[in-house]
Coordinates of C-alpha atoms in Angstrom, one line a residue:
X1 CA 99.4 35.7 -38.1
X2 CA 96.9 32.9 -38.3
X3 CA 97.1 29.6 -36.5
X4 CA 94.7 26.6 -37.0
X5 CA 94.1 23.6 -34.7
X6 CA 96.6 20.7 -35.3
X7 CA 93.9 18.1 -35.7
X8 CA 90.0 18.2 -36.3
X9 CA 88.0 21.0 -37.3
X10 CA 88.1 24.7 -35.5
X11 CA 85.7 25.1 -32.6
X12 CA 85.5 28.7 -33.2
X13 CA 87.7 31.7 -34.7
X14 CA 89.4 33.6 -32.0
X15 CA 91.1 37.0 -32.8
X16 CA 94.0 38.0 -30.5
X17 CA 95.1 41.7 -30.3
X18 CA 98.3 42.5 -28.3
X19 CA 101.2 44.8 -29.0
X20 CA 103.6 42.3 -27.2
X21 CA 104.8 39.4 -29.6
X22 CA 105.6 37.0 -26.6
X23 CA 101.9 37.4 -25.4
X24 CA 100.4 36.8 -28.8
X25 CA 102.6 33.6 -29.3
X26 CA 101.7 32.4 -25.8
X27 CA 97.9 32.8 -26.5
X28 CA 98.1 31.4 -29.8
X29 CA 99.7 28.1 -28.4
X30 CA 97.0 28.0 -25.5
X31 CA 94.1 28.5 -27.8
X32 CA 95.4 26.3 -30.7
X33 CA 95.6 23.5 -28.1
X34 CA 92.0 23.8 -27.3
X35 CA 91.1 23.4 -30.6
X36 CA 90.3 27.0 -31.8
X37 CA 91.4 28.7 -35.0
X38 CA 93.3 31.7 -33.9
X39 CA 94.5 35.2 -35.7
X40 CA 96.7 37.2 -33.9
X41 CA 97.6 40.8 -34.6
X42 CA 99.6 43.8 -32.9
X43 CA 97.2 46.7 -33.0
X44 CA 93.8 48.2 -33.6
X45 CA 94.1 48.8 -37.3
X46 CA 95.1 45.3 -38.2
X47 CA 92.3 44.1 -36.0
X48 CA 89.9 46.1 -37.7
X49 CA 91.1 44.8 -41.1
X50 CA 90.5 41.2 -39.7
X51 CA 86.9 41.9 -38.4
X52 CA 85.9 43.4 -41.8
X53 CA 87.1 40.5 -43.9
X54 CA 86.8 37.4 -41.6
X55 CA 84.0 35.8 -39.5
X56 CA 85.4 36.1 -36.0
X57 CA 83.5 34.4 -33.0
X58 CA 85.6 36.0 -30.1
X59 CA 88.1 38.6 -29.8
X60 CA 90.8 38.8 -27.0
X61 CA 92.4 42.1 -26.6
X62 CA 94.8 43.7 -24.3
X63 CA 93.5 47.1 -22.9
X64 CA 96.8 48.9 -23.6
X65 CA 97.9 48.8 -27.4
X66 CA 100.4 51.4 -27.6
X67 CA 99.8 55.0 -28.9
X68 CA 97.6 54.0 -31.8
X69 CA 94.7 52.8 -29.9
X70 CA 93.3 50.7 -27.0
X71 CA 91.2 47.5 -26.3
X72 CA 88.1 50.0 -26.3
X73 CA 88.8 50.8 -29.9
X74 CA 89.0 47.1 -30.7
X75 CA 85.5 46.7 -28.9
X76 CA 83.6 49.4 -30.4
X77 CA 85.0 48.0 -33.9
X78 CA 83.9 44.6 -33.2
X79 CA 80.5 45.6 -31.8
X80 CA 79.7 47.7 -34.9
X81 CA 79.9 44.4 -37.0
X82 CA 76.2 43.0 -38.2
X83 CA 77.2 39.8 -36.4
X84 CA 79.5 41.0 -33.7
X85 CA 81.8 38.6 -31.8
X86 CA 82.1 38.4 -28.3
X87 CA 85.0 40.5 -26.6
X88 CA 87.3 39.6 -23.7
X89 CA 89.6 42.2 -22.4
X90 CA 93.1 41.8 -20.7
X91 CA 93.9 44.4 -18.1
X92 CA 96.7 44.9 -15.6
X93 CA 95.9 43.8 -12.1
X94 CA 94.5 46.3 -9.8
X95 CA 93.1 48.6 -12.7
X96 CA 90.1 47.0 -13.7
X97 CA 88.0 50.2 -13.8
X98 CA 88.2 51.0 -17.6
X99 CA 87.6 47.1 -18.1
X100 CA 84.4 47.4 -16.1
X101 CA 83.3 50.4 -18.1
X102 CA 84.2 48.4 -21.4
X103 CA 81.8 45.8 -20.1
X104 CA 79.1 48.2 -20.1
X105 CA 79.8 49.1 -23.5
X106 CA 79.2 45.4 -24.5
X107 CA 82.3 43.4 -23.6
X108 CA 81.6 39.8 -22.4
X109 CA 84.0 39.8 -19.6
X110 CA 87.6 40.9 -18.7
X111 CA 90.5 39.0 -17.2
X112 CA 93.5 40.5 -15.0
X113 CA 97.2 39.9 -15.6
X114 CA 98.7 37.6 -14.5
X115 CA 96.0 35.1 -15.2
X116 CA 95.6 31.3 -14.7
X117 CA 95.5 29.3 -18.0
X118 CA 92.3 27.2 -16.7
X119 CA 90.7 30.4 -15.7
X120 CA 91.3 31.7 -19.4
X121 CA 89.9 28.4 -20.9
X122 CA 86.9 28.6 -19.0
X123 CA 86.3 32.3 -19.8
X124 CA 86.7 31.6 -23.7
X125 CA 84.5 28.6 -23.6
X126 CA 81.5 30.4 -21.8
X127 CA 82.0 33.6 -24.0
X128 CA 81.7 31.2 -27.2
X129 CA 78.9 29.5 -25.6
X130 CA 77.1 32.8 -25.4
X131 CA 77.9 33.5 -28.9
X132 CA 76.3 30.2 -29.9
X133 CA 73.1 31.1 -28.2
X134 CA 72.8 34.4 -29.9
X135 CA 73.4 32.6 -33.2
X136 CA 70.6 30.0 -32.4
X137 CA 68.3 32.9 -31.5
X138 CA 68.8 34.4 -35.1
X139 CA 68.3 30.8 -36.6
X140 CA 64.8 30.7 -34.4
X141 CA 63.6 33.7 -35.5
X142 CA 64.2 33.0 -39.2
X143 CA 62.2 29.9 -38.8
X144 CA 59.2 31.6 -37.2
X145 CA 56.7 32.1 -39.7
X146 CA 54.2 35.1 -39.7
X147 CA 51.7 34.6 -36.7
X148 CA 54.2 32.6 -34.8
X149 CA 53.5 29.4 -36.9
X150 CA 56.7 27.2 -37.1
X151 CA 57.7 26.5 -33.5
X152 CA 54.5 27.6 -31.9
X153 CA 51.6 25.9 -33.6
X154 CA 48.1 26.5 -32.5
X155 CA 45.0 28.0 -34.0
X156 CA 42.3 27.6 -31.4
X157 CA 40.7 30.8 -30.2
X158 CA 42.8 30.8 -27.0
X159 CA 46.1 30.5 -28.8
X160 CA 45.1 32.8 -31.6
X161 CA 44.4 35.3 -28.6
X162 CA 47.8 34.6 -27.1
X163 CA 49.9 35.2 -30.2
X164 CA 48.1 38.6 -30.7
X165 CA 49.0 39.5 -27.2
X166 CA 52.8 38.3 -27.8
X167 CA 52.9 40.6 -30.7
X168 CA 51.6 43.6 -28.7
X169 CA 54.1 43.1 -25.9
X170 CA 57.1 41.9 -27.8
X171 CA 58.2 45.4 -29.0
X172 CA 58.0 46.9 -25.2
X173 CA 60.5 46.4 -22.2
X174 CA 57.8 45.5 -19.6
X175 CA 58.3 42.7 -17.4
X176 CA 56.4 39.6 -18.5
X177 CA 54.9 36.8 -16.6
X178 CA 54.1 33.5 -18.5
X179 CA 52.0 31.0 -16.5
X180 CA 50.9 27.5 -17.4
X181 CA 51.2 23.9 -16.4
X182 CA 54.4 22.0 -17.0
X183 CA 54.9 20.9 -20.5
X184 CA 52.7 23.6 -21.9
X185 CA 55.4 25.5 -23.7
X186 CA 56.3 28.5 -21.6
X187 CA 59.8 28.8 -22.5
X188 CA 58.7 29.0 -26.4
X189 CA 56.5 31.8 -25.6
X190 CA 59.2 33.7 -23.7
X191 CA 61.4 33.1 -26.7
X192 CA 58.6 34.3 -29.1
X193 CA 58.5 37.6 -26.9
X194 CA 61.9 37.9 -27.4
X195 CA 62.4 37.1 -31.1
X196 CA 59.4 39.2 -32.2
X197 CA 60.9 42.4 -30.7
X198 CA 63.9 44.5 -31.3
X199 CA 66.0 42.3 -28.9
X200 CA 66.1 39.4 -31.2
X201 CA 69.6 39.8 -32.4
X202 CA 70.6 39.8 -28.5
X203 CA 70.9 37.0 -26.2
X204 CA 68.2 35.0 -25.0
X205 CA 69.2 33.6 -21.7
X206 CA 66.9 31.2 -19.8
X207 CA 67.7 30.5 -16.1
X208 CA 66.0 27.8 -13.7
X209 CA 65.5 29.5 -10.4
X210 CA 64.9 26.1 -8.6
X211 CA 68.2 24.5 -9.8
X212 CA 70.7 26.3 -7.6
X213 CA 71.0 27.2 -4.1
X214 CA 70.6 30.5 -2.7
X215 CA 74.1 31.7 -3.0
X216 CA 74.9 30.4 -6.3
X217 CA 71.6 31.7 -7.6
X218 CA 72.4 35.3 -6.8
X219 CA 75.8 34.9 -7.9
X220 CA 74.7 33.9 -11.4
X221 CA 71.9 36.5 -11.3
X222 CA 73.7 39.6 -9.9
X223 CA 77.2 38.6 -10.6
X224 CA 80.1 38.6 -8.0
X225 CA 83.4 40.3 -7.1
X226 CA 86.8 38.8 -7.0
X227 CA 87.2 37.1 -3.5
X228 CA 83.4 37.5 -2.6
X229 CA 83.5 33.7 -1.8
X230 CA 85.8 30.6 -2.3
X231 CA 86.5 30.2 -5.8
X232 CA 85.7 33.6 -6.9
X233 CA 88.9 34.3 -8.7
X234 CA 87.9 37.3 -10.8
X235 CA 84.8 39.5 -11.0
X236 CA 82.0 38.4 -13.0
X237 CA 78.9 39.9 -14.4
X238 CA 75.7 38.2 -13.7
X239 CA 73.2 37.1 -16.2
X240 CA 71.1 40.4 -16.0
X241 CA 74.3 42.4 -17.1
X242 CA 75.9 40.0 -19.4
X243 CA 72.6 39.6 -21.4
X244 CA 73.0 43.1 -22.6
X245 CA 70.0 44.5 -24.3
X246 CA 68.5 40.9 -24.7
X247 CA 66.4 38.9 -22.5
X248 CA 66.6 36.9 -19.2
X249 CA 64.1 34.2 -18.5
X250 CA 63.6 33.3 -14.8
X251 CA 62.0 30.0 -15.1
X252 CA 60.1 28.7 -12.2
X253 CA 60.3 31.8 -10.4
X254 CA 57.9 30.5 -7.8
X255 CA 60.6 28.4 -6.4
X256 CA 62.8 31.3 -5.6
X257 CA 63.9 31.7 -2.0
X258 CA 62.2 34.4 0.0
X259 CA 65.4 36.4 0.7
X260 CA 66.6 36.4 -3.0
X261 CA 62.8 37.5 -3.9
X262 CA 63.5 40.5 -1.7
X263 CA 66.7 41.4 -3.7
X264 CA 65.0 40.7 -7.1
X265 CA 62.3 43.0 -6.4
X266 CA 64.8 46.0 -5.6
X267 CA 66.7 45.1 -9.0
X268 CA 63.5 45.1 -11.0
X269 CA 62.4 48.6 -9.5
X270 CA 66.0 50.3 -9.7
X271 CA 67.1 48.6 -12.9
X272 CA 70.5 48.0 -11.1
X273 CA 72.3 45.0 -9.7
X274 CA 74.6 44.6 -6.9
X275 CA 77.2 42.0 -7.4
X276 CA 77.8 39.6 -4.4
X277 CA 80.6 41.3 -2.5
X278 CA 80.1 44.7 -3.9
X279 CA 79.2 48.0 -2.4
X280 CA 78.3 49.4 -5.8
X281 CA 75.3 48.8 -8.1
X282 CA 75.6 48.3 -11.9
X283 CA 72.9 49.3 -14.1
X284 CA 71.4 46.7 -16.8
X285 CA 69.3 47.0 -19.8
X286 CA 68.0 43.3 -20.4
X287 CA 64.1 42.6 -20.4
X288 CA 63.1 40.1 -17.8
X289 CA 60.5 37.5 -18.6
X290 CA 59.4 35.1 -15.4
X291 CA 57.5 31.8 -15.8
X292 CA 55.9 29.6 -13.5
X293 CA 53.6 26.5 -13.3
X294 CA 52.4 27.5 -9.8
X295 CA 49.4 29.8 -8.8
X296 CA 51.5 32.7 -7.4
X297 CA 48.4 34.3 -5.8
X298 CA 47.9 30.9 -3.9
X299 CA 51.7 31.2 -3.1
X300 CA 51.4 34.7 -1.9
X301 CA 48.4 33.6 0.5
X302 CA 50.5 30.7 1.7
X303 CA 53.4 33.2 2.5
X304 CA 55.8 31.4 0.1
X305 CA 55.9 34.2 -2.3
X306 CA 56.2 38.1 -1.9
X307 CA 53.1 40.2 -2.5
X308 CA 55.0 43.1 -3.8
X309 CA 57.2 40.9 -6.0
X310 CA 54.2 39.3 -7.4
X311 CA 52.5 42.7 -8.6
X312 CA 56.0 43.9 -9.9
X313 CA 56.2 40.7 -12.3
X314 CA 52.6 40.6 -13.0
X315 CA 52.8 43.7 -15.3
X316 CA 51.7 41.7 -18.4
X317 CA 50.6 38.0 -17.9
X318 CA 50.7 35.5 -20.8
X319 CA 48.7 32.5 -19.7
X320 CA 49.2 29.2 -21.7
X321 CA 46.2 26.9 -21.5
X322 CA 46.5 23.2 -21.0
X323 CA 46.2 21.0 -24.0
X324 CA 43.1 19.3 -22.8
X325 CA 41.4 22.8 -23.0
X326 CA 42.4 23.3 -26.7
X327 CA 42.0 20.0 -28.1
X328 CA 41.6 21.2 -31.7
X329 CA 45.3 22.0 -31.5
X330 CA 46.2 18.4 -31.0
X331 CA 46.1 17.4 -34.8
X332 CA 48.1 20.0 -36.1
X333 CA 50.6 19.7 -33.2
X334 CA 51.1 16.2 -33.7
X335 CA 51.3 16.6 -37.5
X336 CA 54.0 19.3 -36.9
X337 CA 56.1 17.1 -34.5
X338 CA 55.7 14.1 -37.0
X339 CA 56.9 16.2 -40.1
X340 CA 60.1 17.2 -38.1
X341 CA 60.7 13.6 -37.1
X342 CA 60.0 12.3 -40.6
X343 CA 62.9 14.6 -41.7
X344 CA 65.1 13.6 -38.9
X345 CA 64.5 9.9 -39.4
X346 CA 64.7 10.1 -43.3
X347 CA 61.1 8.6 -43.6
X348 CA 59.2 11.5 -45.5
X349 CA 56.1 9.0 -45.9
X350 CA 55.4 9.0 -42.2
X351 CA 51.7 10.0 -41.4
X352 CA 49.0 9.4 -39.1
X353 CA 46.0 7.5 -39.7
X354 CA 42.7 9.5 -39.2
X355 CA 41.6 7.4 -36.3
X356 CA 45.0 7.7 -34.5
X357 CA 44.6 11.6 -34.7
X358 CA 40.9 11.1 -33.5
X359 CA 42.2 9.2 -30.4
X360 CA 44.9 11.8 -29.5
X361 CA 42.3 14.6 -29.8
X362 CA 40.1 12.9 -27.3
X363 CA 43.0 12.2 -24.8
X364 CA 43.4 14.7 -21.8
X365 CA 47.5 14.8 -22.0
X366 CA 48.2 15.5 -18.4
X367 CA 51.7 16.2 -19.5
X368 CA 50.5 18.8 -22.1
X369 CA 52.6 19.5 -25.4
X370 CA 55.7 17.9 -24.1
X371 CA 53.7 14.7 -23.4
X372 CA 52.4 14.8 -27.1
X373 CA 55.7 15.4 -28.5
X374 CA 57.2 12.4 -26.6
X375 CA 54.3 10.1 -27.6
X376 CA 54.7 11.1 -31.5
X377 CA 58.5 10.5 -31.3
X378 CA 57.8 7.0 -29.6
X379 CA 55.3 6.2 -32.3
X380 CA 57.5 7.2 -35.1
X381 CA 60.5 5.5 -33.8
X382 CA 58.9 2.0 -33.1
X383 CA 56.5 1.7 -36.0
X384 CA 57.5 -0.4 -39.0
X385 CA 54.9 1.2 -41.1
X386 CA 54.7 4.7 -42.5
X387 CA 51.1 5.0 -41.6
X388 CA 50.9 5.3 -37.7
X389 CA 47.8 3.4 -36.8
X390 CA 46.1 3.3 -33.2
X391 CA 48.3 0.6 -32.3
X392 CA 51.4 2.8 -32.0
X393 CA 49.7 4.8 -29.2
X394 CA 49.8 3.8 -25.5
X395 CA 46.8 1.5 -24.2
X396 CA 45.8 4.5 -21.9
X397 CA 45.3 7.0 -25.0
X398 CA 43.5 4.0 -26.9
X399 CA 41.1 3.6 -23.7
X400 CA 42.5 0.3 -22.8
X401 CA 43.8 -0.8 -19.5
X402 CA 47.6 -1.4 -19.6
X403 CA 48.6 -5.4 -19.7
X404 CA 49.8 -6.3 -16.4
X405 CA 52.4 -9.1 -15.4
X406 CA 50.9 -11.4 -13.1
X407 CA 52.6 -14.3 -10.9
X408 CA 52.8 -17.9 -12.2
X409 CA 52.8 -20.9 -9.9
X410 CA 56.3 -20.4 -9.2
X411 CA 56.1 -16.9 -8.3
X412 CA 57.8 -15.6 -11.6
X413 CA 55.8 -13.0 -13.6
X414 CA 53.8 -14.3 -16.4
X415 CA 54.0 -11.6 -19.3
X416 CA 50.6 -11.3 -21.3
X417 CA 50.4 -10.3 -25.1
X418 CA 51.1 -6.6 -25.3
X419 CA 53.0 -6.3 -22.1
X420 CA 55.5 -3.3 -22.0
X421 CA 57.9 -3.2 -19.1
X422 CA 58.7 0.5 -19.5
X423 CA 54.9 1.4 -19.5
X424 CA 54.4 -1.0 -16.4
X425 CA 57.5 0.7 -14.6
X426 CA 56.2 4.1 -15.4
X427 CA 52.8 3.4 -14.1
X428 CA 54.1 2.1 -10.9
X429 CA 56.6 5.0 -10.4
X430 CA 53.6 7.5 -11.0
X431 CA 51.5 5.8 -8.4
X432 CA 54.1 5.8 -5.9
X433 CA 54.6 9.5 -6.5
X434 CA 51.0 10.5 -6.1
X435 CA 50.8 8.1 -3.0
X436 CA 53.9 10.0 -1.4
X437 CA 52.2 13.5 -2.3
X438 CA 49.1 12.3 -0.8
X439 CA 50.8 10.8 2.5
X440 CA 53.0 14.1 2.8
X441 CA 49.8 16.2 2.3
X442 CA 51.4 17.9 -0.9
X443 CA 54.7 18.9 0.8
X444 CA 57.1 17.8 -1.9
X445 CA 60.2 17.7 0.3
X446 CA 58.5 15.1 2.7
X447 CA 57.3 13.3 -0.2
X448 CA 60.8 12.9 -1.8
X449 CA 62.0 11.6 1.8
X450 CA 59.2 9.1 1.8
X451 CA 60.7 7.6 -1.6
X452 CA 64.2 8.0 -0.6
X453 CA 64.8 10.4 -3.4
X454 CA 66.6 13.7 -3.5
X455 CA 64.4 16.8 -4.0
X456 CA 65.8 17.5 -7.3
X457 CA 65.1 13.8 -8.4
X458 CA 61.8 13.9 -7.1
X459 CA 61.0 17.2 -9.0
X460 CA 62.4 15.7 -12.3
X461 CA 60.1 12.7 -11.9
X462 CA 57.1 14.8 -11.3
X463 CA 58.0 16.7 -14.5
X464 CA 58.3 13.6 -16.4
X465 CA 54.9 12.3 -15.5
X466 CA 53.2 15.7 -16.2
X467 CA 52.1 16.0 -12.5
X468 CA 51.6 19.6 -11.7
X469 CA 51.0 21.4 -8.2
X470 CA 47.3 20.4 -8.3
X471 CA 46.9 16.5 -8.7
X472 CA 44.2 14.3 -8.5
X473 CA 43.8 10.5 -7.9
X474 CA 41.8 8.8 -10.3
X475 CA 38.8 9.0 -7.8
X476 CA 38.9 12.5 -7.6
X477 CA 40.8 13.0 -4.4
X478 CA 42.8 16.2 -4.2
X479 CA 46.6 15.8 -3.6
X480 CA 48.7 18.8 -2.9

């Protein structure tokens, strides 16, 4: 039986496999209300027929399907498809061992009967989210040109050498460390390593090590058992296991707490994870790529990063040079960003005046490629002409001082020609960030306190302005 959403388009096609009619009808109603297209069948053979004929995004199957087969048979059939759907298995409470074994064969997760509706909704959402990520990776791979053109533009000698190294390391399983200043494109390089190897059809899962506290970070990476902590209503595999034979990118690995660094070192050495609350270890197949804008050698000397973990991560290093050290890449990068924007904005005639490209090529770009991309987007969006002249660039790029507001006789500001409030506020924010870092002697938590900001908000603002760990005042004074 096939059921379609009662309104709007389907959010995904779910195949339900259960030999009990009442359970099939129950799941159909629940999933259709959530906006999914649903097909339900009573056993293995009709499930195979649906999988061969239709595009299925997610399979929800009971483990026990009578004498004609089991959920494991459905799982194996689903995994054999060219673009396999995610699979969630339903098992009887207290007998999860076979479901855990199924996860090792590629199932996304399992859920025990009786289950909570909200728990199932969340599980379905996350499984389909993972499927969408895998499809996105396939699309990205198709868009990459030979030599990693497309998304990764750069013809300077240093970038050509980097692409050659990417091609060499992509087929292997060695841990890779990607280094470079904020905004240089570390995640794109990590994606390139993933997409150029045999793991391209598997998930690429980026994970920010600085975004979560220690307990949640370990649960997300290593998984957890049911009841391991408040809210752990069922067992869940961590990213390293759920990535299958794909890639997990540990972004901002230099921000990881020391206690978690110890556990990560053992995980990388043993290729096994111990979920939070479990005494057993689970093997994983995913490749690990770490990324950082910190100098980990300096972090090791300062006692903030374990030396043994540094050497374990530093098997192969891909160093991204800052944009100011490969200025010949600025014109092709800017042109690439503009061509994409021209398509999005429906303005195929958009182009740079030669003098505009020359100005950008001479600019130091403290925020690197991210800053360049934002600058191109701003120029294309605000320009009335298809030819983007020097006037579309910020005054700092043109070598001019930013117009400032001055006080009038009554104390109110007098706005001069060319004044821009957003640039004015950004300039003041940047100065205050630098001043706070200088006063706090580079200690970011203290600098955030001085500004009355949360640490997360402070880090966001640093990244927005392209301020890395080694900052300098215009006069050359080192901060941090």
